[in-house]
Amino acid sequence: MAEITQLIHQYLRHNKKFPLVFCPGCGHGIVLGSLVRSVHALGLAKDDVVIVAGIGCSGRIAAYVDFNTVHTTHGRALTVATGIKMANPKLTVIAVMGDGDAFSIGGNHLIHAARRNIGVTALVLNNFIYGMTGGQCSSTTPEGAYSHTCPQGQLESAFDIVELTRAAGAAGVSRGTVYHVKELDALMAEAISRPGFNLVEALTPCFTQYGRGNGFKSAVEMFKWLKSSCLPVERYEKLEDRTGKLPIGTFVRRDVDGLETRWANMRQALAAKKGGAA
Amino acid sequence: MGRNRVVVYPDWCKGCGICAAFCPKKVFAVGQDGKARVVNEEACVNCGFCEPHCPDFAVLVIPGETDQTPCPSETAQDPADQTAAKEVKP
Ligand SMILES: Cc1ncc(C[n+]2csc(CCOP(=O)(O)OP(=O)(O)O)c2C)c(N)n1
Ligand code: SF4
Ligand code: SF4
Ligand code: SF4
C-alpha cells in the first residue's frame, strides 16, 4: 500500500505549509487524496488538469495540489470553471466546492451548469454546514440538526443534492463518502471521464462545526456513522425501512455532449456553410 | 513476503484516531502527546485501510521486510525514531 501515500507526495506542493490547515479528523484531506488518486488513475498530465475552488475549508484543497489551480470567490467556482472549459476544452476542469459554496450562495450557478451540461466535474464536499465561517446552517443541513444559526434545530428542509442535480439535467450524478474512500476514488474517476456536467457529492465529516453540536463524541464517531448509515444504492433500493440510511453510488448516467463540444460542432457547421457559399 | 512495516510521521499526524479506531489489527494507538504511534506492527495484514483514510497523509505501510521504499516527504521520520516511539506507552 505504500504507493498510496507516496503517490500523494508526487502531487502535493511541498512549498506549502504542512500538515494541512484542516482540523484533526476533517474529511476534506481524505477527499484531497481521492481527487489525486482518481486523476492519477486516469493517466492525466498535471498540466492538463485545472482545479477551480470556491471559498471555504473545502476551497483550501486547491492550494495544496500541483495542478493548475484557481482560487475564486465564494459560490463562483463554476462560473470560472465554465469559462476555462469553453476557452480550452482540452483541459480537464474540476470545480471543488463546499455545500454552502455549491448549493447556497452558488446554487444558481450549479443548476445552470447542470442544465447547460458544461464539461466540468463538480466535486462537492458536503459536511452539512458552513465550516470555515464558524458553523452556520447551509442548504444541506438536515432538518432538526443543530447549527449556530439554528440552535433550536433546523426548521427548513435540506436540498437533496443528487435529486436536484438530476432534475437540472446533469450528465452524471453520484454520491460517496470519505469512509467508503475506494468507491469514492472510482466515482471521481468515472465522473471526470464522462462528457457533460458531472457532480460528485462527497460526504465528509466536520466534527468541529457540525459533529460536536449534533451529538457526536469525536470525528471517529462521525466516520462510524458514515460506515453504518451509507450503503450502495442497489442495496438501499431493496430496503423496506430506509430510515436513517443514505444511498451511495452513481445515480445518473446520461449520454450527452458537453456544451463546449456542441459549440465546437456549431462553429464547424457554420464555417462549412460559409465555405460552401463562397 | 516478510513482515509489513508501518510508519507514522508525527509531524503530519494530528491524532484524530481514525487509524487507531478502524485498523482491524489494532496496530495504532494515539499517545498522550496527541500523535498516533505504531504499537503492534507485527499484526499488520496490509489491508489497505489506514493509508487512504488518514486525512493528513501521515501513515505509510511498506509491505514486506525487503521493500524499504523511503517516503518522498521531507518530514519523513527516520525508521529508527519509530522504534523509539514504540517504547513509549500511549
Ligand atoms: C460573497 C461571500 N459571502 C460570504 C463569505 C463568507 N464565507 C466564507 S466561507 C463560507 C461558507 C463555507 O461553507 P462551505 O461552502 O459549506 O464550505 P466548508 O467551509 O464547510 O468546507 C462563507 C459564508 C465570503 N467569503 N464571500
Ligand atoms: S471547520 Fe470543519 S470543514 Fe473546516 S477544517 Fe475544521 S473540520 Fe474541516
Ligand atoms: S489517521 Fe492519520 S492523522 Fe489521524 S491519528 Fe492516524 S496517523 Fe494521525
Ligand atoms: S494496512 Fe490495515 S492492518 Fe496494516 S496498519 Fe493499516 S489498517 Fe492496520
Tab-separated table of C-alpha atoms and ligand atoms in Angstrom:
chain	number	residue	atom	x	y	z
A	1	MET	CA	0.000	0.000	0.000
A	2	ALA	CA	2.961	2.309	0.434
A	3	GLU	CA	2.309	3.669	-3.025
A	4	ILE	CA	-0.858	5.418	-1.842
A	5	THR	CA	0.888	7.835	0.497
A	6	GLN	CA	3.850	8.159	-1.843
A	7	LEU	CA	1.603	8.960	-4.757
A	8	ILE	CA	0.056	11.850	-2.849
A	9	HIS	CA	3.505	13.333	-2.314
A	10	GLN	CA	4.082	13.418	-6.063
A	11	TYR	CA	1.084	15.722	-6.391
A	12	LEU	CA	1.471	17.975	-3.337
A	13	ARG	CA	3.045	21.399	-3.432
A	14	HIS	CA	5.782	20.847	-0.920
A	15	ASN	CA	6.461	24.557	-0.547
A	16	LYS	CA	3.102	24.877	1.242
A	17	LYS	CA	2.830	24.628	4.992
A	18	PHE	CA	2.022	21.147	6.265
A	19	PRO	CA	0.202	19.486	7.881
A	20	LEU	CA	-2.974	20.547	6.086
A	21	VAL	CA	-4.806	23.517	7.588
A	22	PHE	CA	-7.859	21.328	8.346
A	23	CYS	CA	-8.940	20.298	11.869
A	24	PRO	CA	-7.951	16.834	13.158
A	25	GLY	CA	-10.174	14.206	11.540
A	26	CYS	CA	-11.647	16.581	8.957
A	27	GLY	CA	-12.710	14.522	5.959
A	28	HIS	CA	-11.526	17.143	3.486
A	29	GLY	CA	-7.976	15.739	3.491
A	30	ILE	CA	-9.327	12.333	2.506
A	31	VAL	CA	-11.225	13.888	-0.410
A	32	LEU	CA	-7.991	15.579	-1.463
A	33	GLY	CA	-6.313	12.167	-1.552
A	34	SER	CA	-9.203	10.718	-3.522
A	35	LEU	CA	-9.030	13.520	-6.066
A	36	VAL	CA	-5.319	12.938	-6.609
A	37	ARG	CA	-5.711	9.173	-6.948
A	38	SER	CA	-8.547	9.431	-9.439
A	39	VAL	CA	-6.658	11.906	-11.628
A	40	HIS	CA	-3.598	9.654	-11.427
A	41	ALA	CA	-5.622	6.560	-12.299
A	42	LEU	CA	-6.873	8.270	-15.450
A	43	GLY	CA	-3.291	8.987	-16.509
A	44	LEU	CA	-3.884	12.731	-16.895
A	45	ALA	CA	-0.865	15.032	-17.006
A	46	LYS	CA	-0.735	17.565	-14.160
A	47	ASP	CA	-0.648	20.435	-16.634
A	48	ASP	CA	-3.861	19.284	-18.299
A	49	VAL	CA	-5.849	19.438	-15.067
A	50	VAL	CA	-7.382	22.609	-13.646
A	51	ILE	CA	-8.769	22.762	-10.120
A	52	VAL	CA	-11.125	25.671	-9.590
A	53	ALA	CA	-12.024	26.179	-5.951
A	54	GLY	CA	-14.515	28.371	-4.157
A	55	ILE	CA	-14.149	29.767	-0.659
A	56	GLY	CA	-14.497	27.600	2.422
A	57	CYS	CA	-12.400	24.985	4.150
A	58	SER	CA	-13.060	22.814	1.090
A	59	GLY	CA	-11.678	25.505	-1.204
A	60	ARG	CA	-8.314	25.245	0.544
A	61	ILE	CA	-7.726	21.977	-1.281
A	62	ALA	CA	-6.684	23.900	-4.387
A	63	ALA	CA	-3.700	25.404	-2.589
A	64	TYR	CA	-2.109	22.044	-1.921
A	65	VAL	CA	-2.217	20.269	-5.256
A	66	ASP	CA	0.287	20.744	-8.044
A	67	PHE	CA	-2.226	21.130	-10.885
A	68	ASN	CA	-3.267	24.399	-12.499
A	69	THR	CA	-5.303	25.919	-9.693
A	70	VAL	CA	-7.580	28.923	-9.337
A	71	HIS	CA	-8.991	30.040	-6.017
A	72	THR	CA	-12.107	32.006	-6.921
A	73	THR	CA	-14.749	33.767	-4.813
A	74	HIS	CA	-17.427	32.139	-2.663
A	75	GLY	CA	-20.036	30.427	-4.824
A	76	ARG	CA	-18.478	31.306	-8.147
A	77	ALA	CA	-16.154	28.397	-8.847
A	78	LEU	CA	-18.450	27.034	-11.563
A	79	THR	CA	-18.586	30.311	-13.456
A	80	VAL	CA	-14.805	30.434	-13.709
A	81	ALA	CA	-14.665	26.707	-14.489
A	82	THR	CA	-17.203	27.226	-17.295
A	83	GLY	CA	-15.069	29.976	-18.833
A	84	ILE	CA	-11.925	27.867	-18.681
A	85	LYS	CA	-13.603	24.855	-20.282
A	86	MET	CA	-15.127	26.935	-23.095
A	87	ALA	CA	-11.792	28.659	-23.783
A	88	ASN	CA	-9.759	25.454	-23.743
A	89	PRO	CA	-11.916	22.322	-23.973
A	90	LYS	CA	-8.844	20.054	-23.911
A	91	LEU	CA	-8.341	20.770	-20.212
A	92	THR	CA	-9.871	18.605	-17.511
A	93	VAL	CA	-11.660	21.090	-15.278
A	94	ILE	CA	-12.697	20.162	-11.743
A	95	ALA	CA	-14.574	22.593	-9.506
A	96	VAL	CA	-14.050	21.908	-5.796
A	97	MET	CA	-16.757	23.386	-3.580
A	98	GLY	CA	-18.341	23.083	-0.157
A	99	ASP	CA	-22.066	22.547	0.265
A	100	GLY	CA	-22.521	26.216	1.128
A	101	ASP	CA	-20.374	27.218	-1.809
A	102	ALA	CA	-22.124	24.978	-4.343
A	103	PHE	CA	-25.724	24.931	-3.146
A	104	SER	CA	-26.325	28.035	-1.042
A	105	ILE	CA	-24.556	31.067	-2.500
A	106	GLY	CA	-23.644	29.230	-5.698
A	107	GLY	CA	-26.877	27.280	-6.152
A	108	ASN	CA	-27.989	29.179	-9.197
A	109	HIS	CA	-24.691	28.648	-10.991
A	110	LEU	CA	-24.883	24.990	-10.168
A	111	ILE	CA	-28.306	24.332	-11.657
A	112	HIS	CA	-27.392	26.208	-14.817
A	113	ALA	CA	-24.052	24.445	-15.188
A	114	ALA	CA	-26.013	21.185	-14.980
A	115	ARG	CA	-28.697	22.360	-17.419
A	116	ARG	CA	-26.077	23.501	-19.938
A	117	ASN	CA	-24.009	20.397	-19.395
A	118	ILE	CA	-20.727	22.214	-19.479
A	119	GLY	CA	-17.983	19.575	-19.411
A	120	VAL	CA	-16.826	20.239	-15.872
A	121	THR	CA	-16.669	17.925	-12.861
A	122	ALA	CA	-18.189	19.413	-9.718
A	123	LEU	CA	-16.752	17.925	-6.549
A	124	VAL	CA	-18.967	18.988	-3.667
A	125	LEU	CA	-17.635	18.356	-0.170
A	126	ASN	CA	-20.848	18.100	1.818
A	127	ASN	CA	-20.295	18.486	5.548
A	128	PHE	CA	-23.839	19.804	6.150
A	129	ILE	CA	-22.577	23.151	7.470
A	130	TYR	CA	-20.531	26.280	6.815
A	131	GLY	CA	-17.265	25.063	8.279
A	132	MET	CA	-14.915	27.952	7.669
A	133	THR	CA	-17.110	30.740	8.997
A	134	GLY	CA	-17.993	29.031	12.247
A	135	GLY	CA	-20.907	26.655	11.828
A	136	GLN	CA	-23.878	28.421	10.282
A	137	CYS	CA	-26.525	26.208	8.678
A	138	SER	CA	-26.295	25.585	4.949
A	139	SER	CA	-28.882	24.446	2.433
A	140	THR	CA	-27.884	20.848	3.156
A	141	THR	CA	-28.119	20.994	6.962
A	142	PRO	CA	-30.589	18.215	7.820
A	143	GLU	CA	-33.958	19.142	9.288
A	144	GLY	CA	-33.770	19.214	13.065
A	145	ALA	CA	-29.974	19.459	13.162
A	146	TYR	CA	-28.179	21.994	15.343
A	147	SER	CA	-26.105	24.826	13.963
A	148	HIS	CA	-25.112	28.204	15.388
A	149	THR	CA	-27.787	29.880	13.284
A	150	CYS	CA	-30.479	27.336	14.161
A	151	PRO	CA	-29.700	26.481	17.785
A	152	GLN	CA	-33.179	25.026	18.293
A	153	GLY	CA	-32.824	22.753	15.287
A	154	GLN	CA	-33.050	23.432	11.556
A	155	LEU	CA	-36.654	24.204	10.562
A	156	GLU	CA	-36.043	24.215	6.828
A	157	SER	CA	-35.662	21.054	4.812
A	158	ALA	CA	-32.362	20.225	3.183
A	159	PHE	CA	-31.606	20.013	-0.508
A	160	ASP	CA	-31.127	16.503	-1.781
A	161	ILE	CA	-28.075	17.267	-3.892
A	162	VAL	CA	-28.480	14.175	-6.036
A	163	GLU	CA	-32.132	14.781	-6.902
A	164	LEU	CA	-31.620	18.490	-7.501
A	165	THR	CA	-28.715	17.946	-9.882
A	166	ARG	CA	-30.524	15.115	-11.632
A	167	ALA	CA	-33.563	17.343	-12.196
A	168	ALA	CA	-31.375	20.152	-13.520
A	169	GLY	CA	-30.170	17.815	-16.281
A	170	ALA	CA	-26.609	16.809	-15.363
A	171	ALA	CA	-24.916	14.042	-17.344
A	172	GLY	CA	-23.699	12.300	-14.224
A	173	VAL	CA	-24.536	12.431	-10.535
A	174	SER	CA	-23.018	10.362	-7.764
A	175	ARG	CA	-22.554	10.339	-4.021
A	176	GLY	CA	-19.738	8.844	-1.993
A	177	THR	CA	-18.254	9.208	1.465
A	178	VAL	CA	-14.774	9.553	2.882
A	179	TYR	CA	-15.293	6.346	4.822
A	180	HIS	CA	-16.048	4.450	1.582
A	181	VAL	CA	-12.983	6.023	0.050
A	182	LYS	CA	-12.066	3.421	-2.562
A	183	GLU	CA	-15.553	3.712	-4.005
A	184	LEU	CA	-15.157	7.500	-3.891
A	185	ASP	CA	-11.967	7.204	-5.968
A	186	ALA	CA	-13.887	5.208	-8.577
A	187	LEU	CA	-16.851	7.609	-8.587
A	188	MET	CA	-14.497	10.536	-9.131
A	189	ALA	CA	-12.666	8.822	-11.988
A	190	GLU	CA	-15.976	7.908	-13.630
A	191	ALA	CA	-17.276	11.478	-13.279
A	192	ILE	CA	-14.115	13.040	-14.703
A	193	SER	CA	-14.268	10.688	-17.702
A	194	ARG	CA	-17.917	11.251	-18.651
A	195	PRO	CA	-18.712	14.092	-21.112
A	196	GLY	CA	-21.029	16.846	-19.928
A	197	PHE	CA	-21.575	18.137	-16.407
A	198	ASN	CA	-20.843	15.597	-13.691
A	199	LEU	CA	-21.309	16.081	-9.989
A	200	VAL	CA	-19.814	14.024	-7.182
A	201	GLU	CA	-21.143	14.661	-3.702
A	202	ALA	CA	-18.593	13.553	-1.106
A	203	LEU	CA	-19.941	13.271	2.435
A	204	THR	CA	-17.143	14.460	4.687
A	205	PRO	CA	-17.330	14.907	8.456
A	206	CYS	CA	-16.803	18.292	10.091
A	207	PHE	CA	-16.617	17.457	13.771
A	208	THR	CA	-15.590	20.964	14.782
A	209	GLN	CA	-18.652	22.777	13.472
A	210	TYR	CA	-21.244	20.092	12.841
A	211	GLY	CA	-20.466	16.921	14.771
A	212	ARG	CA	-19.888	18.485	18.166
A	213	GLY	CA	-23.249	20.244	18.159
A	214	ASN	CA	-25.088	17.189	16.903
A	215	GLY	CA	-24.316	14.521	19.453
A	216	PHE	CA	-21.117	13.056	18.022
A	217	LYS	CA	-18.378	12.494	20.590
A	218	SER	CA	-15.469	12.630	18.148
A	219	ALA	CA	-14.534	12.752	14.488
A	220	VAL	CA	-14.139	8.976	14.670
A	221	GLU	CA	-17.822	8.658	15.705
A	222	MET	CA	-18.770	10.515	12.554
A	223	PHE	CA	-16.804	8.064	10.433
A	224	LYS	CA	-18.610	5.226	12.226
A	225	TRP	CA	-21.898	6.918	11.396
A	226	LEU	CA	-20.955	7.088	7.700
A	227	LYS	CA	-19.969	3.441	7.847
A	228	SER	CA	-23.258	2.309	9.358
A	229	SER	CA	-25.688	4.581	7.534
A	230	CYS	CA	-24.456	4.656	3.933
A	231	LEU	CA	-24.927	1.730	1.599
A	232	PRO	CA	-24.790	1.120	-2.159
A	233	VAL	CA	-27.867	2.446	-3.947
A	234	GLU	CA	-28.679	-1.028	-5.341
A	235	ARG	CA	-28.983	-2.383	-1.787
A	236	TYR	CA	-30.667	0.761	-0.497
A	237	GLU	CA	-33.476	0.389	-3.015
A	238	LYS	CA	-34.277	-3.096	-1.757
A	239	LEU	CA	-34.607	-1.923	1.857
A	240	GLU	CA	-38.093	-1.911	3.354
A	241	ASP	CA	-37.187	0.535	6.109
A	242	ARG	CA	-34.868	3.268	4.810
A	243	THR	CA	-34.935	5.404	7.959
A	244	GLY	CA	-31.534	6.827	8.740
A	245	LYS	CA	-29.978	5.272	5.646
A	246	LEU	CA	-28.371	7.048	2.728
A	247	PRO	CA	-27.643	5.585	-0.708
A	248	ILE	CA	-24.191	5.984	-2.280
A	249	GLY	CA	-23.052	5.222	-5.812
A	250	THR	CA	-23.859	6.611	-9.258
A	251	PHE	CA	-27.448	7.795	-9.664
A	252	VAL	CA	-27.435	9.408	-13.089
A	253	ARG	CA	-25.569	8.392	-16.246
A	254	ARG	CA	-26.676	10.310	-19.328
A	255	ASP	CA	-25.086	10.266	-22.735
A	256	VAL	CA	-24.786	13.939	-23.711
A	257	ASP	CA	-22.130	16.084	-25.334
A	258	GLY	CA	-20.652	18.834	-23.236
A	259	LEU	CA	-21.595	22.404	-24.117
A	260	GLU	CA	-18.036	23.014	-25.331
A	261	THR	CA	-18.409	20.160	-27.850
A	262	ARG	CA	-21.794	21.366	-29.085
A	263	TRP	CA	-20.294	24.826	-29.503
A	264	ALA	CA	-17.330	23.474	-31.471
A	265	ASN	CA	-19.727	21.495	-33.691
A	266	MET	CA	-21.802	24.595	-34.325
A	267	ARG	CA	-18.740	26.593	-35.277
A	268	GLN	CA	-17.610	23.862	-37.618
A	269	ALA	CA	-21.033	23.680	-39.263
A	270	LEU	CA	-21.132	27.462	-39.713
A	271	ALA	CA	-17.615	27.502	-41.181
A	272	ALA	CA	-18.545	24.732	-43.630
A	273	LYS	CA	-21.676	26.648	-44.696
A	274	LYS	CA	-19.673	29.817	-45.202
A	275	GLY	CA	-17.008	27.898	-47.103
A	276	GLY	CA	-19.655	26.228	-49.288
A	277	ALA	CA	-21.378	29.511	-50.109
A	278	ALA	CA	-18.181	31.292	-51.084
B	1	MET	CA	6.564	-11.976	1.933
B	2	GLY	CA	8.184	-10.678	5.092
B	3	ARG	CA	6.710	-8.552	7.807
B	4	ASN	CA	4.977	-5.313	6.895
B	5	ARG	CA	6.422	-2.051	8.120
B	6	VAL	CA	4.049	0.643	9.361
B	7	VAL	CA	5.271	4.199	9.851
B	8	VAL	CA	3.506	7.248	11.283
B	9	TYR	CA	5.006	10.669	10.517
B	10	PRO	CA	4.454	12.603	13.733
B	11	ASP	CA	4.963	15.990	12.095
B	12	TRP	CA	1.866	15.496	9.993
B	13	CYS	CA	-0.255	13.364	12.338
B	14	LYS	CA	-2.985	15.299	14.167
B	15	GLY	CA	-4.023	12.446	16.428
B	16	CYS	CA	-7.566	12.204	15.064
B	17	GLY	CA	-7.598	8.498	15.915
B	18	ILE	CA	-9.112	7.220	12.673
B	19	CYS	CA	-6.260	4.778	12.104
B	20	ALA	CA	-6.447	3.533	15.701
B	21	ALA	CA	-10.229	3.133	15.634
B	22	PHE	CA	-10.545	1.262	12.347
B	23	CYS	CA	-7.348	-0.754	11.871
B	24	PRO	CA	-8.626	-4.341	12.035
B	25	LYS	CA	-5.417	-5.453	13.781
B	26	LYS	CA	-5.119	-2.633	16.338
B	27	VAL	CA	-1.729	-1.613	15.008
B	28	PHE	CA	-2.056	2.010	16.191
B	29	ALA	CA	-2.684	3.845	19.453
B	30	VAL	CA	-2.915	7.584	19.983
B	31	GLY	CA	-0.493	8.718	22.686
B	32	GLN	CA	-0.917	11.452	25.247
B	33	ASP	CA	1.099	13.762	23.036
B	34	GLY	CA	-1.794	13.624	20.565
B	35	LYS	CA	0.083	11.592	17.971
B	36	ALA	CA	-0.643	8.123	16.686
B	37	ARG	CA	2.043	5.535	17.131
B	38	VAL	CA	2.614	2.053	15.898
B	39	VAL	CA	2.179	-0.331	18.797
B	40	ASN	CA	1.542	-3.638	17.079
B	41	GLU	CA	3.358	-3.588	13.773
B	42	GLU	CA	3.720	-7.371	13.628
B	43	ALA	CA	-0.049	-7.715	13.306
B	44	CYS	CA	-0.430	-5.566	10.186
B	45	VAL	CA	-2.015	-7.517	7.358
B	46	ASN	CA	-1.622	-4.702	4.795
B	47	CYS	CA	-5.396	-4.469	4.490
B	48	GLY	CA	-5.168	-1.057	2.850
B	49	PHE	CA	-7.392	0.869	5.251
B	50	CYS	CA	-5.094	3.292	7.024
B	51	GLU	CA	-3.271	4.987	4.146
B	52	PRO	CA	-6.223	6.376	2.191
B	53	HIS	CA	-8.201	7.092	5.385
B	54	CYS	CA	-5.594	9.187	7.152
B	55	PRO	CA	-6.771	12.763	6.432
B	56	ASP	CA	-3.215	14.024	6.806
B	57	PHE	CA	-1.219	11.525	4.744
B	58	ALA	CA	0.692	10.622	7.894
B	59	VAL	CA	0.716	6.812	7.600
B	60	LEU	CA	2.858	4.666	5.389
B	61	VAL	CA	2.620	0.894	5.123
B	62	ILE	CA	5.532	-0.812	3.449
B	63	PRO	CA	4.643	-4.370	2.560
B	64	GLY	CA	7.270	-6.985	3.266
B	65	GLU	CA	10.604	-6.656	5.014
B	66	THR	CA	12.747	-6.266	1.956
B	67	ASP	CA	10.840	-3.380	0.409
B	68	GLN	CA	12.301	-0.378	2.234
B	69	THR	CA	10.936	2.320	-0.067
B	70	PRO	CA	11.659	5.696	1.500
B	71	CYS	CA	8.891	8.264	1.697
B	72	PRO	CA	9.456	11.317	-0.522
B	73	SER	CA	8.108	13.642	2.177
B	74	GLU	CA	10.838	15.783	3.640
B	75	THR	CA	9.291	15.425	7.055
B	76	ALA	CA	9.544	11.661	6.763
B	77	GLN	CA	10.597	10.145	10.015
B	78	ASP	CA	13.755	8.143	10.373
B	79	PRO	CA	12.745	4.496	10.867
B	80	ALA	CA	14.944	4.438	13.982
B	81	ASP	CA	12.717	7.076	15.634
B	82	GLN	CA	9.755	4.839	15.047
B	83	THR	CA	11.276	2.088	17.150
B	84	ALA	CA	11.923	4.608	19.901
B	85	ALA	CA	8.326	5.828	19.726
B	86	LYS	CA	7.084	2.275	20.133
B	87	GLU	CA	8.645	2.025	23.545
B	88	VAL	CA	6.628	4.920	24.934
B	89	LYS	CA	3.337	3.622	26.295
B	90	PRO	CA	0.378	5.517	24.862
C	1	LIG	C1	-19.526	36.558	-1.140
C	1	LIG	C2	-19.135	35.954	0.161
C	1	LIG	N1	-20.083	35.729	1.098
C	1	LIG	C3	-19.753	35.124	2.255
C	1	LIG	C4	-18.470	34.757	2.511
C	1	LIG	C5	-18.113	34.134	3.839
C	1	LIG	N2	-17.913	32.708	3.731
C	1	LIG	C6	-16.687	32.182	3.556
C	1	LIG	S1	-16.687	30.507	3.503
C	1	LIG	C7	-18.368	30.467	3.740
C	1	LIG	C8	-19.122	29.171	3.835
C	1	LIG	C9	-18.290	27.942	3.847
C	1	LIG	O1	-19.090	26.805	3.861
C	1	LIG	P1	-18.987	25.701	2.764
C	1	LIG	O2	-19.042	26.286	1.413
C	1	LIG	O3	-20.026	24.668	3.055
C	1	LIG	O4	-17.514	25.113	2.922
C	1	LIG	P2	-16.794	24.436	4.186
C	1	LIG	O5	-16.040	25.525	4.870
C	1	LIG	O6	-17.849	23.830	5.046
C	1	LIG	O7	-15.897	23.423	3.561
C	1	LIG	C10	-18.886	31.755	3.853
C	1	LIG	C11	-20.315	32.045	4.078
C	1	LIG	C12	-17.496	35.014	1.517
C	1	LIG	N3	-16.218	34.631	1.667
C	1	LIG	N4	-17.864	35.598	0.356
C	2	SF4	S1	-14.130	23.569	10.370
C	2	SF4	FE1	-14.933	21.617	9.672
C	2	SF4	S2	-14.671	21.631	7.446
C	2	SF4	FE2	-13.347	23.236	8.315
C	2	SF4	S3	-11.351	22.238	8.600
C	2	SF4	FE3	-12.470	22.081	10.535
C	2	SF4	S4	-13.494	20.069	10.416
C	2	SF4	FE4	-12.878	20.624	8.333
C	3	SF4	S1	-5.397	8.795	10.911
C	3	SF4	FE1	-3.511	9.935	10.431
C	3	SF4	S2	-3.702	11.910	11.445
C	3	SF4	FE2	-5.253	10.551	12.334
C	3	SF4	S3	-4.243	9.672	14.133
C	3	SF4	FE3	-3.888	8.246	12.462
C	3	SF4	S4	-1.916	8.866	11.564
C	3	SF4	FE4	-2.615	10.557	12.855
C	4	SF4	S1	-2.743	-1.752	6.489
C	4	SF4	FE1	-4.567	-2.411	7.652
C	4	SF4	S2	-3.755	-3.847	9.167
C	4	SF4	FE2	-1.997	-2.693	8.418
C	4	SF4	S3	-1.806	-0.967	9.828
C	4	SF4	FE3	-3.069	-0.245	8.127
C	4	SF4	S4	-5.180	-0.573	8.792
C	4	SF4	FE4	-3.860	-1.819	10.135
